[in-house]
PDB file of C-alpha atoms in Angstrom:
ATOM      1  CA  MET R   1       5.179  15.161  -9.435  1.00 85.00           C
ATOM      2  CA  GLU R   2       8.144  13.962  -7.911  1.00 90.00           C
ATOM      3  CA  LEU R   3       8.467  11.396  -6.414  1.00 96.00           C
ATOM      4  CA  ASN R   4      11.143  11.255  -3.606  1.00 97.00           C
ATOM      5  CA  TYR R   5      12.791   6.780  -4.163  1.00 97.00           C
ATOM      6  CA  ARG R   6      15.871   4.876  -3.074  1.00 97.00           C
ATOM      7  CA  PHE R   7      16.887   2.476  -5.273  1.00 97.00           C
ATOM      8  CA  LYS R   8      18.882  -0.383  -3.789  1.00 96.00           C
ATOM      9  CA  ASP R   9      21.093  -2.385  -6.214  1.00 96.00           C
ATOM     10  CA  ASN R  10      21.426  -5.923  -5.050  1.00 94.00           C
ATOM     11  CA  ASP R  11      23.197  -6.382  -9.058  1.00 95.00           C
ATOM     12  CA  PHE R  12      20.122  -8.633 -10.443  1.00 95.00           C
ATOM     13  CA  GLU R  13      18.170  -8.468 -13.199  1.00 94.00           C
ATOM     14  CA  GLU R  14      14.366  -7.616 -12.126  1.00 96.00           C
ATOM     15  CA  THR R  15      13.574  -5.026  -9.274  1.00 98.00           C
ATOM     16  CA  VAL R  16      10.459  -4.835  -7.215  1.00 98.00           C
ATOM     17  CA  LEU R  17       8.886  -1.929  -5.811  1.00 98.00           C
ATOM     18  CA  LEU R  18       7.446  -1.476  -2.626  1.00 98.00           C
ATOM     19  CA  MET R  19       4.560   1.052  -1.795  1.00 98.00           C
ATOM     20  CA  HIS R  20       3.807   1.833   2.201  1.00 97.00           C
ATOM     21  CA  GLY R  21       0.287   2.260   3.255  1.00 96.00           C
ATOM     22  CA  PHE R  22      -1.109   5.615   4.982  1.00 96.00           C
ATOM     23  CA  LEU R  23       0.907   7.015   7.665  1.00 95.00           C
ATOM     24  CA  SER R  24       4.657   5.730   7.044  1.00 95.00           C
ATOM     25  CA  ASP R  25       6.764   6.197   4.593  1.00 96.00           C
ATOM     26  CA  MET R  26       9.029   4.641   2.158  1.00 96.00           C
ATOM     27  CA  SER R  27      11.309   2.736   5.496  1.00 95.00           C
ATOM     28  CA  SER R  28       8.082   1.113   6.672  1.00 94.00           C
ATOM     29  CA  MET R  29       8.233  -1.309   3.630  1.00 94.00           C
ATOM     30  CA  GLU R  30      11.835  -2.084   4.786  1.00 91.00           C
ATOM     31  CA  PRO R  31      11.000  -5.568   6.589  1.00 87.00           C
ATOM     32  CA  ALA R  32       8.850  -6.716   3.697  1.00 88.00           C
ATOM     33  CA  ALA R  33      12.066  -6.202   1.510  1.00 91.00           C
ATOM     34  CA  GLY R  34      13.381  -9.380   3.646  1.00 85.00           C
ATOM     35  CA  HIS R  35      14.027 -12.355   2.172  1.00 84.00           C
ATOM     36  CA  LEU R  36      13.003 -10.552  -1.526  1.00 93.00           C
ATOM     37  CA  MET R  37      16.615  -8.814  -1.573  1.00 93.00           C
ATOM     38  CA  GLU R  38      18.255 -12.138  -1.934  1.00 92.00           C
ATOM     39  CA  HIS R  39      16.942 -11.902  -5.102  1.00 95.00           C
ATOM     40  CA  PHE R  40      15.895  -8.888  -6.495  1.00 97.00           C
ATOM     41  CA  ASN R  41      16.616  -5.081  -6.816  1.00 97.00           C
ATOM     42  CA  ILE R  42      14.436  -3.148  -4.730  1.00 97.00           C
ATOM     43  CA  LEU R  43      12.774   0.076  -5.077  1.00 98.00           C
ATOM     44  CA  PHE R  44      11.407   2.282  -2.110  1.00 98.00           C
ATOM     45  CA  VAL R  45       9.628   4.977  -2.741  1.00 98.00           C
ATOM     46  CA  ASP R  46       7.800   7.580  -0.873  1.00 98.00           C
ATOM     47  CA  LEU R  47       4.134   8.201  -1.459  1.00 97.00           C
ATOM     48  CA  PRO R  48       2.760  11.672  -2.324  1.00 96.00           C
ATOM     49  CA  GLY R  49       2.340  13.756   1.309  1.00 95.00           C
ATOM     50  CA  PHE R  50       4.855  11.423   3.222  1.00 96.00           C
ATOM     51  CA  GLY R  51       8.721  10.841   3.840  1.00 94.00           C
ATOM     52  CA  ASP R  52      10.135  13.510   1.502  1.00 95.00           C
ATOM     53  CA  THR R  53       7.878  13.240  -1.143  1.00 94.00           C
ATOM     54  CA  LYS R  54       5.628  17.019  -1.197  1.00 85.00           C
ATOM     55  CA  ALA R  55       2.780  17.097  -3.714  1.00 73.00           C
ATOM     56  CA  GLY R  56       0.667  20.543  -2.911  1.00 78.00           C
ATOM     57  CA  GLY R  57      -2.460  21.227  -4.599  1.00 80.00           C
ATOM     58  CA  ASP R  58      -5.106  18.696  -6.452  1.00 85.00           C
ATOM     59  CA  TYR R  59      -3.960  15.778  -8.137  1.00 91.00           C
ATOM     60  CA  SER R  60      -5.481  12.616  -7.775  1.00 94.00           C
ATOM     61  CA  MET R  61      -4.996   8.879  -8.020  1.00 96.00           C
ATOM     62  CA  ASP R  62      -4.306   8.763 -11.709  1.00 94.00           C
ATOM     63  CA  ASP R  63      -1.513  11.507 -11.305  1.00 95.00           C
ATOM     64  CA  VAL R  64       0.149   9.494  -8.277  1.00 96.00           C
ATOM     65  CA  SER R  65       0.359   5.915 -10.985  1.00 97.00           C
ATOM     66  CA  ASP R  66       1.217   8.177 -13.877  1.00 97.00           C
ATOM     67  CA  ALA R  67       4.351   9.898 -11.623  1.00 96.00           C
ATOM     68  CA  LEU R  68       5.418   5.874 -10.875  1.00 98.00           C
ATOM     69  CA  ALA R  69       4.862   5.005 -14.414  1.00 98.00           C
ATOM     70  CA  ALA R  70       7.247   7.508 -15.582  1.00 97.00           C
ATOM     71  CA  LEU R  71       9.548   6.842 -12.906  1.00 97.00           C
ATOM     72  CA  ILE R  72       9.742   3.026 -13.854  1.00 98.00           C
ATOM     73  CA  MET R  73      10.023   3.479 -17.315  1.00 96.00           C
ATOM     74  CA  SER R  74      13.034   6.468 -16.819  1.00 95.00           C
ATOM     75  CA  ARG R  75      14.912   3.549 -15.960  1.00 93.00           C
ATOM     76  CA  TRP R  76      13.584   0.518 -15.457  1.00 96.00           C
ATOM     77  CA  GLY R  77      11.235  -0.460 -18.163  1.00 94.00           C
ATOM     78  CA  ALA R  78       9.251  -2.869 -15.938  1.00 96.00           C
ATOM     79  CA  VAL R  79       9.303  -3.801 -12.818  1.00 98.00           C
ATOM     80  CA  HIS R  80       7.489  -5.881 -10.278  1.00 98.00           C
ATOM     81  CA  VAL R  81       4.764  -4.158  -8.181  1.00 98.00           C
ATOM     82  CA  ALA R  82       4.366  -5.176  -4.002  1.00 97.00           C
ATOM     83  CA  GLY R  83       2.014  -2.762  -2.409  1.00 97.00           C
ATOM     84  CA  TYR R  84       0.466  -2.688   0.927  1.00 97.00           C
ATOM     85  CA  SER R  85      -3.411  -1.322   1.901  1.00 96.00           C
ATOM     86  CA  MET R  86      -3.072   2.291   0.688  1.00 97.00           C
ATOM     87  CA  GLY R  87      -0.180   1.178  -1.490  1.00 97.00           C
ATOM     88  CA  GLY R  88      -1.841  -1.500  -2.927  1.00 97.00           C
ATOM     89  CA  ARG R  89      -4.678   1.041  -3.857  1.00 97.00           C
ATOM     90  CA  VAL R  90      -2.016   2.804  -6.004  1.00 98.00           C
ATOM     91  CA  ALA R  91      -0.534  -0.107  -7.089  1.00 98.00           C
ATOM     92  CA  VAL R  92      -4.202  -1.401  -8.323  1.00 98.00           C
ATOM     93  CA  SER R  93      -3.766   1.938 -10.066  1.00 97.00           C
ATOM     94  CA  LEU R  94      -0.798   1.288 -11.895  1.00 97.00           C
ATOM     95  CA  ILE R  95      -1.416  -2.114 -13.078  1.00 96.00           C
ATOM     96  CA  ILE R  96      -4.682  -0.570 -14.603  1.00 96.00           C
ATOM     97  CA  ASN R  97      -3.342   2.397 -16.250  1.00 96.00           C
ATOM     98  CA  HIS R  98       0.243   1.300 -17.121  1.00 97.00           C
ATOM     99  CA  PRO R  99      -0.002  -2.448 -17.464  1.00 93.00           C
ATOM    100  CA  GLY R 100       3.112  -2.156 -19.823  1.00 95.00           C
ATOM    101  CA  VAL R 101       5.744  -1.002 -16.594  1.00 97.00           C
ATOM    102  CA  ILE R 102       4.451  -3.670 -14.427  1.00 97.00           C
ATOM    103  CA  LYS R 103       5.673  -7.217 -14.738  1.00 97.00           C
ATOM    104  CA  SER R 104       3.590  -9.064 -11.830  1.00 97.00           C
ATOM    105  CA  ALA R 105       1.626  -7.166  -8.437  1.00 98.00           C
ATOM    106  CA  VAL R 106       1.190  -8.249  -5.160  1.00 98.00           C
ATOM    107  CA  LEU R 107      -1.672  -7.079  -3.464  1.00 98.00           C
ATOM    108  CA  GLU R 108      -1.666  -7.130   0.307  1.00 97.00           C
ATOM    109  CA  SER R 109      -4.533  -6.104   2.645  1.00 96.00           C
ATOM    110  CA  ALA R 110      -5.722  -3.858  -0.574  1.00 97.00           C
ATOM    111  CA  SER R 111      -9.236  -2.605  -2.261  1.00 96.00           C
ATOM    112  CA  PRO R 112      -9.859  -1.247  -5.836  1.00 97.00           C
ATOM    113  CA  GLY R 113     -11.764   1.590  -4.420  1.00 96.00           C
ATOM    114  CA  ILE R 114     -15.496   1.787  -3.650  1.00 96.00           C
ATOM    115  CA  SER R 115     -17.949   0.837  -6.504  1.00 95.00           C
ATOM    116  CA  ASP R 116     -20.930   2.498  -4.480  1.00 95.00           C
ATOM    117  CA  PRO R 117     -21.551   5.823  -5.208  1.00 94.00           C
ATOM    118  CA  ALA R 118     -23.366   6.697  -1.847  1.00 96.00           C
ATOM    119  CA  GLU R 119     -21.301   4.849   0.071  1.00 96.00           C
ATOM    120  CA  ARG R 120     -18.068   6.071  -2.093  1.00 95.00           C
ATOM    121  CA  LYS R 121     -20.343   9.368  -0.929  1.00 95.00           C
ATOM    122  CA  LYS R 122     -20.022   8.335   3.245  1.00 96.00           C
ATOM    123  CA  ARG R 123     -16.074   7.544   2.862  1.00 96.00           C
ATOM    124  CA  GLN R 124     -15.212  11.028   1.282  1.00 95.00           C
ATOM    125  CA  GLU R 125     -17.029  12.509   4.769  1.00 96.00           C
ATOM    126  CA  LEU R 126     -15.459  10.078   6.648  1.00 96.00           C
ATOM    127  CA  ASP R 127     -11.904  10.849   5.376  1.00 96.00           C
ATOM    128  CA  ARG R 128     -12.480  14.924   5.097  1.00 96.00           C
ATOM    129  CA  LYS R 129     -13.226  14.268   8.725  1.00 96.00           C
ATOM    130  CA  ARG R 130     -10.357  12.239   9.183  1.00 96.00           C
ATOM    131  CA  ALA R 131      -8.377  15.288   7.776  1.00 96.00           C
ATOM    132  CA  ASP R 132      -9.241  17.934  10.002  1.00 97.00           C
ATOM    133  CA  SER R 133      -8.564  15.728  12.765  1.00 97.00           C
ATOM    134  CA  ILE R 134      -4.922  15.849  11.910  1.00 96.00           C
ATOM    135  CA  LEU R 135      -4.969  18.858  11.058  1.00 96.00           C
ATOM    136  CA  SER R 136      -5.918  20.089  14.132  1.00 96.00           C
ATOM    137  CA  ASP R 137      -4.247  17.092  16.625  1.00 97.00           C
ATOM    138  CA  TYR R 138      -2.085  14.959  14.826  1.00 96.00           C
ATOM    139  CA  VAL R 139      -0.869  12.988  17.463  1.00 96.00           C
ATOM    140  CA  SER R 140      -4.222  12.460  18.944  1.00 95.00           C
ATOM    141  CA  PHE R 141      -5.097  11.503  15.890  1.00 95.00           C
ATOM    142  CA  ILE R 142      -2.670   8.902  16.001  1.00 94.00           C
ATOM    143  CA  ASP R 143      -3.524   7.607  19.394  1.00 91.00           C
ATOM    144  CA  ALA R 144      -6.916   6.783  17.842  1.00 91.00           C
ATOM    145  CA  TRP R 145      -5.930   5.540  14.617  1.00 89.00           C
ATOM    146  CA  GLU R 146      -3.821   2.682  16.387  1.00 84.00           C
ATOM    147  CA  LYS R 147      -6.987   1.517  18.515  1.00 83.00           C
ATOM    148  CA  MET R 148      -9.061   0.721  15.373  1.00 74.00           C
ATOM    149  CA  GLY R 149     -10.190  -2.718  15.222  1.00 60.00           C
ATOM    150  CA  LEU R 150      -8.310  -2.731  12.165  1.00 59.00           C
ATOM    151  CA  PHE R 151      -5.182  -3.203  13.730  1.00 62.00           C
ATOM    152  CA  GLN R 152      -6.193  -5.301  17.627  1.00 61.00           C
ATOM    153  CA  SER R 153      -4.379  -7.929  15.746  1.00 58.00           C
ATOM    154  CA  GLN R 154      -0.836  -5.759  16.484  1.00 59.00           C
ATOM    155  CA  ASP R 155      -1.692  -5.873  20.264  1.00 58.00           C
ATOM    156  CA  PHE R 156       0.734  -9.303  20.306  1.00 59.00           C
ATOM    157  CA  ALA R 157       2.984  -8.002  17.913  1.00 63.00           C
ATOM    158  CA  ASP R 158       6.501  -7.160  18.766  1.00 68.00           C
ATOM    159  CA  ALA R 159       6.594  -4.430  20.857  1.00 70.00           C
ATOM    160  CA  GLY R 160       9.898  -2.651  18.901  1.00 77.00           C
ATOM    161  CA  GLN R 161       8.528  -3.193  15.940  1.00 79.00           C
ATOM    162  CA  ARG R 162       4.830  -0.953  17.512  1.00 80.00           C
ATOM    163  CA  MET R 163       7.262   1.104  18.723  1.00 86.00           C
ATOM    164  CA  ARG R 164       8.868   1.399  15.027  1.00 89.00           C
ATOM    165  CA  GLN R 165       5.555   1.789  13.572  1.00 85.00           C
ATOM    166  CA  ARG R 166       4.566   4.904  15.597  1.00 89.00           C
ATOM    167  CA  GLU R 167       7.536   6.514  15.488  1.00 94.00           C
ATOM    168  CA  ASN R 168       7.123   6.577  11.752  1.00 92.00           C
ATOM    169  CA  ARG R 169       3.640   7.291  11.942  1.00 93.00           C
ATOM    170  CA  LEU R 170       4.798  10.599  14.212  1.00 95.00           C
ATOM    171  CA  ALA R 171       6.918  11.701  12.153  1.00 95.00           C
ATOM    172  CA  GLN R 172       5.274  12.179   9.394  1.00 95.00           C
ATOM    173  CA  ASN R 173       3.609  15.623   7.902  1.00 95.00           C
ATOM    174  CA  PRO R 174       0.753  15.999   9.578  1.00 95.00           C
ATOM    175  CA  TYR R 175      -0.795  18.291   6.376  1.00 95.00           C
ATOM    176  CA  GLY R 176       0.532  15.648   3.601  1.00 95.00           C
ATOM    177  CA  ALA R 177      -0.906  12.958   5.442  1.00 95.00           C
ATOM    178  CA  ALA R 178      -4.279  15.691   5.261  1.00 95.00           C
ATOM    179  CA  GLU R 179      -3.935  15.985   1.253  1.00 95.00           C
ATOM    180  CA  SER R 180      -3.276  12.202   0.612  1.00 95.00           C
ATOM    181  CA  LEU R 181      -6.716  11.824   2.117  1.00 95.00           C
ATOM    182  CA  ILE R 182      -8.440  14.358   0.077  1.00 95.00           C
ATOM    183  CA  ASN R 183      -6.442  13.658  -2.868  1.00 95.00           C
ATOM    184  CA  TYR R 184      -6.514  10.336  -3.177  1.00 95.00           C
ATOM    185  CA  GLY R 185      -8.654   7.810  -0.376  1.00 95.00           C
ATOM    186  CA  THR R 186     -10.287   5.912  -0.615  1.00 95.00           C
ATOM    187  CA  GLY R 187     -13.779   7.760  -0.814  1.00 93.00           C
ATOM    188  CA  THR R 188     -12.111  10.230  -3.218  1.00 93.00           C
ATOM    189  CA  GLN R 189     -10.085   7.918  -6.003  1.00 94.00           C
ATOM    190  CA  LYS R 190     -11.812   6.462  -8.609  1.00 92.00           C
ATOM    191  CA  SER R 191     -13.614   2.955  -8.296  1.00 96.00           C
ATOM    192  CA  TYR R 192     -11.311   0.370 -10.516  1.00 97.00           C
ATOM    193  CA  TRP R 193     -13.496  -2.629  -9.637  1.00 97.00           C
ATOM    194  CA  ALA R 194     -15.057  -3.295 -13.087  1.00 97.00           C
ATOM    195  CA  ASP R 195     -11.767  -2.544 -14.937  1.00 97.00           C
ATOM    196  CA  LEU R 196     -10.454  -6.167 -13.037  1.00 98.00           C
ATOM    197  CA  PRO R 197     -11.373  -8.501 -15.368  1.00 98.00           C
ATOM    198  CA  GLY R 198      -8.984  -6.638 -17.881  1.00 96.00           C
ATOM    199  CA  VAL R 199      -5.745  -6.895 -15.640  1.00 97.00           C
ATOM    200  CA  SER R 200      -3.429  -8.536 -18.049  1.00 93.00           C
ATOM    201  CA  VAL R 201      -0.272  -9.516 -15.076  1.00 96.00           C
ATOM    202  CA  PRO R 202      -0.101 -12.220 -12.470  1.00 97.00           C
ATOM    203  CA  VAL R 203      -1.700 -10.849  -9.070  1.00 98.00           C
ATOM    204  CA  LEU R 204      -1.011 -12.398  -5.505  1.00 98.00           C
ATOM    205  CA  LEU R 205      -3.450 -11.160  -3.355  1.00 98.00           C
ATOM    206  CA  LEU R 206      -2.583 -11.389   0.457  1.00 98.00           C
ATOM    207  CA  ALA R 207      -5.217 -10.641   3.756  1.00 97.00           C
ATOM    208  CA  GLY R 208      -5.026 -11.081   6.921  1.00 95.00           C
ATOM    209  CA  GLU R 209      -7.437 -14.020   8.746  1.00 94.00           C
ATOM    210  CA  LYS R 210      -8.123 -11.531  11.408  1.00 92.00           C
ATOM    211  CA  ASP R 211      -8.763  -9.113   8.776  1.00 93.00           C
ATOM    212  CA  GLY R 212     -12.641 -10.077   7.829  1.00 93.00           C
ATOM    213  CA  LYS R 213     -13.204  -6.416   6.101  1.00 94.00           C
ATOM    214  CA  PHE R 214     -10.249  -6.892   3.901  1.00 95.00           C
ATOM    215  CA  ALA R 215     -10.595 -10.795   3.467  1.00 96.00           C
ATOM    216  CA  ALA R 216     -13.843 -10.903   1.310  1.00 97.00           C
ATOM    217  CA  ILE R 217     -13.072  -8.104  -0.612  1.00 97.00           C
ATOM    218  CA  ASN R 218      -9.759  -9.560  -1.447  1.00 98.00           C
ATOM    219  CA  GLN R 219     -11.885 -12.952  -2.594  1.00 98.00           C
ATOM    220  CA  ARG R 220     -14.226 -10.708  -4.652  1.00 97.00           C
ATOM    221  CA  MET R 221     -11.157  -9.634  -6.397  1.00 98.00           C
ATOM    222  CA  GLU R 222      -9.942 -12.925  -6.609  1.00 98.00           C
ATOM    223  CA  GLU R 223     -13.540 -14.026  -8.241  1.00 98.00           C
ATOM    224  CA  LEU R 224     -12.437 -10.911 -10.929  1.00 98.00           C
ATOM    225  CA  ILE R 225      -8.750 -10.845 -12.258  1.00 98.00           C
ATOM    226  CA  PRO R 226      -8.419 -13.496 -14.363  1.00 96.00           C
ATOM    227  CA  GLU R 227      -4.668 -14.777 -13.331  1.00 95.00           C
ATOM    228  CA  SER R 228      -4.858 -14.248  -9.355  1.00 97.00           C
ATOM    229  CA  ARG R 229      -4.699 -16.498  -6.541  1.00 97.00           C
ATOM    230  CA  LEU R 230      -5.505 -15.179  -2.982  1.00 98.00           C
ATOM    231  CA  GLU R 231      -3.743 -15.916   0.279  1.00 97.00           C
ATOM    232  CA  ILE R 232      -4.927 -15.849   3.507  1.00 96.00           C
ATOM    233  CA  ILE R 233      -2.546 -15.777   6.184  1.00 95.00           C
ATOM    234  CA  PRO R 234      -3.787 -17.440   9.413  1.00 93.00           C
ATOM    235  CA  GLY R 235      -3.157 -15.498  12.403  1.00 89.00           C
ATOM    236  CA  ALA R 236      -2.346 -12.203  10.598  1.00 92.00           C
ATOM    237  CA  GLY R 237      -4.384  -8.872  10.457  1.00 91.00           C
ATOM    238  CA  HIS R 238      -4.231  -6.270   8.403  1.00 92.00           C
ATOM    239  CA  ASN R 239      -0.709  -5.692   8.202  1.00 90.00           C
ATOM    240  CA  ILE R 240       0.946  -8.577   7.613  1.00 93.00           C
ATOM    241  CA  HIS R 241       4.164  -8.013   6.375  1.00 90.00           C
ATOM    242  CA  MET R 242       4.584  -7.370   9.898  1.00 88.00           C
ATOM    243  CA  GLU R 243       2.631  -9.218  11.737  1.00 88.00           C
ATOM    244  CA  ALA R 244       3.988 -12.272   9.708  1.00 89.00           C
ATOM    245  CA  ALA R 245       7.279 -11.092   8.006  1.00 88.00           C
ATOM    246  CA  ASP R 246       8.370 -14.174   7.836  1.00 89.00           C
ATOM    247  CA  LYS R 247       5.737 -16.018   6.297  1.00 92.00           C
ATOM    248  CA  PHE R 248       5.043 -12.995   3.601  1.00 93.00           C
ATOM    249  CA  GLY R 249       8.341 -13.021   2.581  1.00 92.00           C
ATOM    250  CA  ILE R 250       8.221 -16.606   1.993  1.00 92.00           C
ATOM    251  CA  ILE R 251       5.088 -16.658  -0.189  1.00 95.00           C
ATOM    252  CA  VAL R 252       5.789 -13.187  -1.598  1.00 95.00           C
ATOM    253  CA  LEU R 253       9.340 -14.134  -3.264  1.00 94.00           C
ATOM    254  CA  GLU R 254       7.445 -17.922  -4.130  1.00 94.00           C
ATOM    255  CA  PHE R 255       5.072 -16.086  -6.154  1.00 96.00           C
ATOM    256  CA  LEU R 256       7.134 -13.885  -8.016  1.00 95.00           C
ATOM    257  CA  ILE R 257      10.106 -16.453  -8.369  1.00 92.00           C
ATOM    258  CA  GLY R 258       7.788 -18.975 -10.259  1.00 81.00           C
ATOM    259  CA  GLY R 259       5.821 -15.980 -12.360  1.00 55.00           C
TER     260      GLY R 259
END
């Protein structure tokens, strides 16, 4: 699996890998780089199915983290990682499967998967339906996606930011987006809940105050990950780095610099 990436060399010793969410690409993480640019090099990556990373055929979440680990080792040896939503799930897989390439992790609105087999099966069925909808009428799917309760808090975000987010979503390849759901969506990926107590790197967990579902998930994660800290961001929903960019940058930077 060949990953499309962009390295922003700011002439620092350490690098932060930023990983985007579903229906977007590396460019959507540029606001998240914000304050980090002043202290770290930034590695942007298009995850499989998005941007210019094309990954046809069968592959799994573990294959995605294997490809990322190979990329990191090829040039940087080890990096800090920050992943949002889908990118956060990928980051969990990376720190579980390849802890040696990760110095610390920031998990924004992330999850280690679904542990209950019955719930996983329900989610697989939902993801298949969503994949069918994407392939049937991508624009209509985006319209419905943006009206989900998960993103209601973004109604009060900057109009320009919301427009750029929508344009980025519409720019994605529907086939790649559908493929990502089938191959490494929440229902398909293995559950990493049982692996969390063995995480050996410092982890910052971020959840929005208005995102009750993921706030609860991350509270459970904090209980299981030995060296972790949870920050609930006031006034923010699922996409913290867009809805509260300055607060996101300050909290993440303090975590990364402070270790």
